[in-house]
Structure formats: C-alpha cells, structure tokens
Coordinates of C-alpha atoms in Angstrom, one line a residue:
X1 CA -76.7 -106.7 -45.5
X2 CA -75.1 -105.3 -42.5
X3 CA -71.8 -105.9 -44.2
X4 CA -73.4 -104.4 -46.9
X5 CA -74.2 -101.4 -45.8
X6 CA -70.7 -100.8 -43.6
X7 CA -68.9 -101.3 -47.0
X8 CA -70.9 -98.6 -48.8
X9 CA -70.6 -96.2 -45.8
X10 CA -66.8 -96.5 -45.6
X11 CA -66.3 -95.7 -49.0
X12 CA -68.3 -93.1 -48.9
X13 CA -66.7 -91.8 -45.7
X14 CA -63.7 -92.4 -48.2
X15 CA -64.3 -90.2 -51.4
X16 CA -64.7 -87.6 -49.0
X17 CA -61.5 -87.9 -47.6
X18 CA -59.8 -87.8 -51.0
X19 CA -62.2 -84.9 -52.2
X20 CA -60.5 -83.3 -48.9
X21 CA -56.8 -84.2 -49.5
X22 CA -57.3 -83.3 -53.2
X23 CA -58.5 -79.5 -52.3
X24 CA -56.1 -79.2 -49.6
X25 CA -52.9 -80.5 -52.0
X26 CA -54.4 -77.9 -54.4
X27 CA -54.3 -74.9 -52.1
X28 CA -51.1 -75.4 -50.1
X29 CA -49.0 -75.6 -53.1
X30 CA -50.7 -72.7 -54.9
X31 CA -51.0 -70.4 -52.0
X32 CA -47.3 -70.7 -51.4
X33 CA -45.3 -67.6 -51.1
X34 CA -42.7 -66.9 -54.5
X35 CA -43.3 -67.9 -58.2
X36 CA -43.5 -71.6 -59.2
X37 CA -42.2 -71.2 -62.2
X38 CA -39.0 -68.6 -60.9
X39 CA -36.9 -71.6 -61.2
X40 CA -37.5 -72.0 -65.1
X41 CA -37.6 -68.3 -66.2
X42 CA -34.8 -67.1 -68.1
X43 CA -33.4 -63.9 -66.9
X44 CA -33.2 -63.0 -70.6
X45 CA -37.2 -64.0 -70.9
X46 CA -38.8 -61.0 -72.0
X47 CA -42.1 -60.9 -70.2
X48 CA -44.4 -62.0 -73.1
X49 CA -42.3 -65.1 -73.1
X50 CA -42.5 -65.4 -68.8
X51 CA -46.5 -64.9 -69.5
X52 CA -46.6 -67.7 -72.4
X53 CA -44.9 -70.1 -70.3
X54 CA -47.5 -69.3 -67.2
X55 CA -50.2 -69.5 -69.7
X56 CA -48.9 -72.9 -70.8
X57 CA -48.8 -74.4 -67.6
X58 CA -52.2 -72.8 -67.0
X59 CA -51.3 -70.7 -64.0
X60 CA -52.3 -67.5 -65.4
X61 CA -56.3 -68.5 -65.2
X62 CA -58.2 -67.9 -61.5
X63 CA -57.9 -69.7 -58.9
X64 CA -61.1 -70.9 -58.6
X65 CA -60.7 -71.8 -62.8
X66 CA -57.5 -73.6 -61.9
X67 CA -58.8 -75.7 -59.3
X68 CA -61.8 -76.8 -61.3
X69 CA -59.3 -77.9 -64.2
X70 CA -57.2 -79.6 -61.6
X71 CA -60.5 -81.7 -60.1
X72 CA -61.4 -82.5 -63.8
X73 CA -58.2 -83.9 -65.1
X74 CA -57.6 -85.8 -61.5
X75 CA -61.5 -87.6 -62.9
X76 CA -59.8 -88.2 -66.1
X77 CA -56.8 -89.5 -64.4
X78 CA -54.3 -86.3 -65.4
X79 CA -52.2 -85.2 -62.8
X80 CA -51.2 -82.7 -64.9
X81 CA -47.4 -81.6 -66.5
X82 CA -44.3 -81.7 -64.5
X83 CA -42.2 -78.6 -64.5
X84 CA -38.8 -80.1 -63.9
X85 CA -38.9 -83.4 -66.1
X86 CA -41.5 -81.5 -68.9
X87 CA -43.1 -84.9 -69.4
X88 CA -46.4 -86.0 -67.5
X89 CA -46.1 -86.4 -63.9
X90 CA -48.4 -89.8 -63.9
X91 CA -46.1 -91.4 -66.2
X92 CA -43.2 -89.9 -64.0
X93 CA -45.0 -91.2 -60.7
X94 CA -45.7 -94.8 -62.0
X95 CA -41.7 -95.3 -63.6
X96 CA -41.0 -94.7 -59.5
X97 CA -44.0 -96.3 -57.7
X98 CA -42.5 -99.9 -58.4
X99 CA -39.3 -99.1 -56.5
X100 CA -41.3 -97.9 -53.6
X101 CA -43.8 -100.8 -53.7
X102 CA -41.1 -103.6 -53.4
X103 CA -39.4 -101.7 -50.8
X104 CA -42.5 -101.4 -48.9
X105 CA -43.6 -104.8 -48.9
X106 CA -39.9 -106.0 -48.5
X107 CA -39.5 -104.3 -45.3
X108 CA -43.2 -105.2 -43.9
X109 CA -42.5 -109.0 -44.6
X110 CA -39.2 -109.2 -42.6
X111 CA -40.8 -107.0 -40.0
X112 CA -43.7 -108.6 -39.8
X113 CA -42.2 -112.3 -39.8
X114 CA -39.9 -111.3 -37.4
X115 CA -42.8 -109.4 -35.1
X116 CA -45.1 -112.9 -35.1
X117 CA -42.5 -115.3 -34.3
X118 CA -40.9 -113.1 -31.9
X119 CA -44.1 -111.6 -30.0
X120 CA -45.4 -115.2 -29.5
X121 CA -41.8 -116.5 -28.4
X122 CA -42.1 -113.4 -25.6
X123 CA -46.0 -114.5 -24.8
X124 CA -44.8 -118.0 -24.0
X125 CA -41.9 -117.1 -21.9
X126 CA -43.5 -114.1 -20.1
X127 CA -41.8 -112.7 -17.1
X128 CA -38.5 -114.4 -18.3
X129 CA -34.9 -112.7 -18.8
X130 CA -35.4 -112.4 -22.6
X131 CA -38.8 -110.6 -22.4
X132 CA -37.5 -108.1 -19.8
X133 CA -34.3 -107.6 -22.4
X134 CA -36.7 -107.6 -25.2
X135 CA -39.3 -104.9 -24.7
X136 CA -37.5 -102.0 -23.7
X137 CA -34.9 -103.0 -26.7
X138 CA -38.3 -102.9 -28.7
X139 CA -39.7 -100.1 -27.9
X140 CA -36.3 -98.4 -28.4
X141 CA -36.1 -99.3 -31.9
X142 CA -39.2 -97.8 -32.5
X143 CA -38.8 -94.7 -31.2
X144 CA -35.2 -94.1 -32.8
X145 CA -35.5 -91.7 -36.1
X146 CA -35.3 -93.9 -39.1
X147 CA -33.3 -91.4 -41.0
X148 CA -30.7 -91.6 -38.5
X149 CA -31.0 -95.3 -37.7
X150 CA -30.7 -95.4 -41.8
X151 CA -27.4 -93.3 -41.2
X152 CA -26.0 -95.9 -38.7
X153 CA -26.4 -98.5 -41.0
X154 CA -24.4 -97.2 -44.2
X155 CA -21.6 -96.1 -41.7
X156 CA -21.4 -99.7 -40.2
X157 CA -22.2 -101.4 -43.2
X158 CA -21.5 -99.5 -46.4
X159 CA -18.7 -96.9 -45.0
X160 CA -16.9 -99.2 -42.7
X161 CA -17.5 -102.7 -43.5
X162 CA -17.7 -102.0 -47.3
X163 CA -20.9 -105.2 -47.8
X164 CA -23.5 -103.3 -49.0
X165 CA -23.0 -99.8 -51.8
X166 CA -24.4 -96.7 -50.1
X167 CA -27.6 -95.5 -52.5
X168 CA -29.6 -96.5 -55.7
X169 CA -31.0 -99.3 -57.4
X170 CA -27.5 -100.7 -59.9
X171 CA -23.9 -100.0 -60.2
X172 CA -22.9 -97.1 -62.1
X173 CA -23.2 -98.1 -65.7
X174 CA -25.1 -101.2 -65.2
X175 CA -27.9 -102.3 -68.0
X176 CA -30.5 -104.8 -67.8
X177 CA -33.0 -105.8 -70.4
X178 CA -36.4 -105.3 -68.3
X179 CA -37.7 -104.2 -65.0
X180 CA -37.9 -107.7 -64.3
X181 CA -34.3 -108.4 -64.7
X182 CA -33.0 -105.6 -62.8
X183 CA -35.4 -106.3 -59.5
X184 CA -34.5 -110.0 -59.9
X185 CA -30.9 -109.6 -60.2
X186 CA -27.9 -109.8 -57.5
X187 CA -27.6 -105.7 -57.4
X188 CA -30.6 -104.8 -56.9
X189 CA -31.1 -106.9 -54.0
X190 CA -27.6 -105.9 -52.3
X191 CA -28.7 -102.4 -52.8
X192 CA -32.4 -102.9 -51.6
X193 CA -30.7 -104.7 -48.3
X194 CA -29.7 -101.7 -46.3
X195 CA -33.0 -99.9 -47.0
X196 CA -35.3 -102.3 -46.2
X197 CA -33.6 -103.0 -43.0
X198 CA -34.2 -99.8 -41.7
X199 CA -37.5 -99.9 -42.4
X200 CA -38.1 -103.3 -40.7
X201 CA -36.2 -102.8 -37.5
X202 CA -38.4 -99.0 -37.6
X203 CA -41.6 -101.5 -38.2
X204 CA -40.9 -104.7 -36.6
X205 CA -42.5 -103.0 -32.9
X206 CA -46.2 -103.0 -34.3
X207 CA -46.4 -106.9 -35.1
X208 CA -44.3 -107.9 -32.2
X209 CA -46.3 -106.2 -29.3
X210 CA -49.7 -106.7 -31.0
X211 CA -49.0 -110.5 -31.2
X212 CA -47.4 -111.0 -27.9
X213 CA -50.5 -108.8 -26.2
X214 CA -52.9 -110.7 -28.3
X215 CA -51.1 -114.1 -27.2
X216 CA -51.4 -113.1 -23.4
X217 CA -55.3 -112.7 -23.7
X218 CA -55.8 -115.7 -26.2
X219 CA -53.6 -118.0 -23.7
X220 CA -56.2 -117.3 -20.9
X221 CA -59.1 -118.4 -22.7
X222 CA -61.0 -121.5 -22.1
X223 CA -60.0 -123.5 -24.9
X224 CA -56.1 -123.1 -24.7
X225 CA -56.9 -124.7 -20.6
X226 CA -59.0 -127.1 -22.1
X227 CA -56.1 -127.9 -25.0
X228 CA -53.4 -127.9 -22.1
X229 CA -55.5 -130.6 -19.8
X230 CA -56.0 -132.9 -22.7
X231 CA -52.0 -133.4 -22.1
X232 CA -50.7 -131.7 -25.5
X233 CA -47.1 -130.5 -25.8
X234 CA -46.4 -126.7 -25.1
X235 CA -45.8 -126.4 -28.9
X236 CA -49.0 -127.4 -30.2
X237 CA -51.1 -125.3 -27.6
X238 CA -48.7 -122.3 -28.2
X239 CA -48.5 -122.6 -32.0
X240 CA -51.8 -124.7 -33.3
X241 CA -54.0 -122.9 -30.8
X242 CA -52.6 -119.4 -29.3
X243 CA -50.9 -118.4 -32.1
X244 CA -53.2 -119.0 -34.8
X245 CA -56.2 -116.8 -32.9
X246 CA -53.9 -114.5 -31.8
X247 CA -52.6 -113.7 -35.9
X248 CA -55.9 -112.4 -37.5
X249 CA -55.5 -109.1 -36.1
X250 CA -52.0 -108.9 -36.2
X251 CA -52.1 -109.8 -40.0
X252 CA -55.3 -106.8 -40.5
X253 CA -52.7 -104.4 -39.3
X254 CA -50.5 -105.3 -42.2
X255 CA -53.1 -103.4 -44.0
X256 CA -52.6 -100.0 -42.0
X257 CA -48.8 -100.3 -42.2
X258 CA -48.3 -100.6 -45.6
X259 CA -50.1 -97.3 -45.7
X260 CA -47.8 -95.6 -42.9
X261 CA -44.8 -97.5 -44.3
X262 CA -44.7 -95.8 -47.7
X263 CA -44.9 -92.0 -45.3
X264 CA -41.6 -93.7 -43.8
X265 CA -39.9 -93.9 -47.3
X266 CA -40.1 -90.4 -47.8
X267 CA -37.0 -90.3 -45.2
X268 CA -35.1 -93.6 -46.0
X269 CA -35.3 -93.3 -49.8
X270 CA -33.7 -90.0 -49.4
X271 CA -30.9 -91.2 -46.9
X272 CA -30.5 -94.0 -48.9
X273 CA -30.8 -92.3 -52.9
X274 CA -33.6 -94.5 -53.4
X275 CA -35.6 -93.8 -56.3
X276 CA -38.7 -94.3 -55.3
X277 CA -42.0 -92.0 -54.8
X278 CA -40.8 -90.4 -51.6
X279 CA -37.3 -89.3 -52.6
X280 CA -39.1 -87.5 -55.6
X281 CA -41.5 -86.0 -53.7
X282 CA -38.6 -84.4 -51.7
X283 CA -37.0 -83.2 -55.2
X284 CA -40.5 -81.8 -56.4
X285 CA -41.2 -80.1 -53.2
X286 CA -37.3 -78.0 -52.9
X287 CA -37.3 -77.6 -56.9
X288 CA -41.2 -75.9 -56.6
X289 CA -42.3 -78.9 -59.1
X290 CA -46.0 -78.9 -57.5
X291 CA -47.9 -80.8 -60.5
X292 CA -45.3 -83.5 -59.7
X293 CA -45.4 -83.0 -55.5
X294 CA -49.3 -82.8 -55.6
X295 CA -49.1 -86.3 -57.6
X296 CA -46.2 -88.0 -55.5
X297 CA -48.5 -86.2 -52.2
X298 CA -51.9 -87.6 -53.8
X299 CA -50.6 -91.1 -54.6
X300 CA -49.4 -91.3 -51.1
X301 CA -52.5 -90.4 -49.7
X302 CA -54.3 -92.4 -51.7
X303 CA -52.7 -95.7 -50.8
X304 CA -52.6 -94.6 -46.8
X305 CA -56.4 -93.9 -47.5
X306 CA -57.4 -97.3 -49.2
X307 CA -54.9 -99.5 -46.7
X308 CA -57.3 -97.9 -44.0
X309 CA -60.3 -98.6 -45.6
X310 CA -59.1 -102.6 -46.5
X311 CA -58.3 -102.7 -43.1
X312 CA -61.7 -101.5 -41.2
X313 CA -63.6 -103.9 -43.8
X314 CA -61.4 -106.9 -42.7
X315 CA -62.5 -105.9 -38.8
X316 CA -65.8 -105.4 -39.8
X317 CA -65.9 -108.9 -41.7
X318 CA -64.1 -110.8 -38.7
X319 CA -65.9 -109.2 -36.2
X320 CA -69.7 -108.8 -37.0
X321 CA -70.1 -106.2 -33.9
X322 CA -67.9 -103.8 -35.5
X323 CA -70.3 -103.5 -38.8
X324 CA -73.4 -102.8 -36.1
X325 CA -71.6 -100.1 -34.6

C-alpha cells in the first residue's frame, strides 16, 4: 500500500507538471512579439486572403478560445498543423523521434559502460596516479560545451582525418528499403559515430563519479571486511560484492539521463545536421513554426518528465524509506 500510494501521488504530482508545461508552451509562443504567420504571407495577399489563412490556422479566435482548442486536441492527441511542412506536426514529430531515440540511448550505453567500469577501477585504486589523472580529466569533460567539444570532433575526425562524414543520417543519394535497413546498415552507423561520442564523453561524468562514490561507501561496509577476511581475491570482493551494491543507483540514474540527454541533442544534432527532434525544434523555433516547436518542446518535456517519474518509483521501490517520506 505504501508503494501504492507513492505511485498515485507522483503521477499526480506529474499531470500537473504537464498541465503546467502545456500552458506555459501555449503562452510563450503566442505572446511572442511579430506575426507567426509573416513568414508565409505573400506580399501580393490581399488582406481577405492574409485573414483566411489566420482563420485556417485558427489564430484569428481569442486567446482564451485558442488555448482551450489547443488543451482539447493535445486530449485527443493533436498537436495541431505545422506551418512550414503544412502536414501534421505529430506525424512530423514521430518520422524524427526515432533518430533521436537511438542517438540517445547510443550515447547513454557507451557512457554509461564506460562510467561503471571506470568509476569502480578508480574506487579500487583510490589515492593512486590514475585516480589523481582521472578526476580532474573527468570533471573537465563535463564541464566543456558539448556543441564545441562536437566541433572538435568533426575537425579532428571528419575535416582532418577524413573517417567519419560531417552531418546526417546516409550519403547523398542513398536509398534503403525500410527504417530498419537504413539504422542497421554501415552508414548510418559511421554517421551516428561522431554524434554519439560527443554525447558520451559530455555524459560519461554522472555514472563514473556516482559509481566510484558509491563504491567508496559500499567497500566500508561490514560484509565487503567480512568477504575480504574469508581470504577471497580482490576481484571477487571488488566485482561480486562492491560493485554489484554499488550499481542499483547508478543504473536508476540512467532513468534521469535519458531525460536530460535528449535536452543535450538539441545542440549536437544541430552541430552535427542530425535529424532528430532537437535540430527541428531549432528549425521550428527561427522559422516561427510554433505548432511544430510547441510539439518538438512538449515531447521533450514529456519524456524529461516521465524519466523523472520512472526514476523516483525505482528509489521508492528499492528503498522503502523513500515511499514513507
């Protein structure tokens, strides 16, 4: 029951956020200084045709009336019409949200893998040469920009070097029979290299210093001394006992990054001419497409919004304490 009852107040606690998102997504774009539509107006539009194309994008109705048509086709699952593409912005926001998704998880996995392994190799050896080399180099990389880190990379590795192509999904030209053989093909995972490399040097910090602080504290408990007196090897203490208690919250944080990860992509996928959720959003926001921004915005916020939500239940389910709270 306690679980119960923790679930049903988080959700809650959720809808309200996304009620909150939803009316704030709706105002800032509509209370935005210029005309929305000035970029699709003819000059030679008399001004019954510049009020028949307001009225068909419904902007020529209240405020107030706008925003209730907005909240009832977001329950219906319309996210209305896109001004640049003319087509509807949910069918334009799911053709993209697969490119962002793999380049998400792609980048998490390496940084994660990377994080665990490395943050219990720095636990074990604490106070060594390679943890005092390895932190501050850590910590750097998370502080450095990831659109210019992303920049770095295509002039080392695209520009220079000439091993990876410098944007997109495919060579120019290139055809492929499905989704599936395009995302499972040679190209496309040259061209997601560079990209999710950023990403994962930008991510790999969070995993490596929550496992190697988690590690510290786990290798002082009374079990690992117990484990270490019965005369096992440093490897099975380290790996089959430290490691193992030290990974459950490391792995509920995965939850919380993918969530944070897909605000990074906004930058990379722009560096990098990915076409993905976060470059369009971009596009939407400097053409004054706000059906499709709001979307790209609302999707984003959605997932950030759910990730948070998975993650507190997980707490709450591995430590009982946290539901009573």
């Amino acid at each position: 029951m306690p679980h119960l009852k923790a679930a049903l107040s988080r959700t809650l606690q959720l809808l309200l956020v996304l009620w909150a998102v939803v009316t704030i997504l709706f105002l800032m774009f509509r209370l935005m200084p210029g005309n929305p539509m000035a970029a699709y107006i003819d000059p030679t539009f008399t001004i019954e045709q510049q009020q028949a194309l307001m009225a068909q994008f419904g902007l020529d109705k209240p405020l107030w009336e706008q925003y209730l048509i907005y909240v009832g086709n977001l329950l219906q699952g319309e996210l209305g019409q896109s001004f640049r593409y003319r087509e509807p912005v949910a069918d334009r926001i799911l053709a993209l949200l697969p490119n962002t998704l793999i380049l998400t998880f792609t980048s998490l996995i390496i940084a994660y893998v990377f994080g665990i392994l490395a943050g219990a190799y720095l636990a074990w050896k604490r106070g060594g040469v390679v943890e005092h080399a390895a932190i501050p180099l850590v910590l750097t990389t998370r502080a450095m920009p990831e659109f210019w880190l992303g920049m770095v990379l295509l002039a080392v590795f695209s520009f220079n070097l000439g091993w990876f192509p410098a944007g997109g999904t495919r060579p120019a030209g290139a055809n492929y029979d499905s989704l599936w053989a395009l995302y499972t093909s040679r190209d496309f995972l040259t061209y997601l290299a560079l990209p999710a490399l950023t990403l994962a040097i930008y991510s790999q910090g969070l995993p490596l210093l929550l496992m190697r602080s988690n590690m510290l504290d786990v290798m002082k408990e009374d079990f690992v001394t117990m484990a270490r007196i019965k005369g096992l090897s440093n490897w099975t203490v380290v790996v089959r006992h430290a490691a193992r208690n030290a990974l459950l919250p490391v792995m509920t944080s995965f939850a919380i990054a993918v969530g944070y990860q897909l605000q990074g992509n906004v930058v990379v996928e722009s560096v990098f001419s990915w076409p993905g959720l976060g470059r369009e959003l971009v596009n939407a926001v400097s053409a004054s497409d706000y059906p499709l921004a709001q979307g790209a915005f609302l999707m984003i916020a959605v997932v950030v919004i759910v990730m948070n939500l998975i993650a507190d239940l997980l707490y709450a389910f591995l430590d009982p304490r946290i539901s009573h709270a």
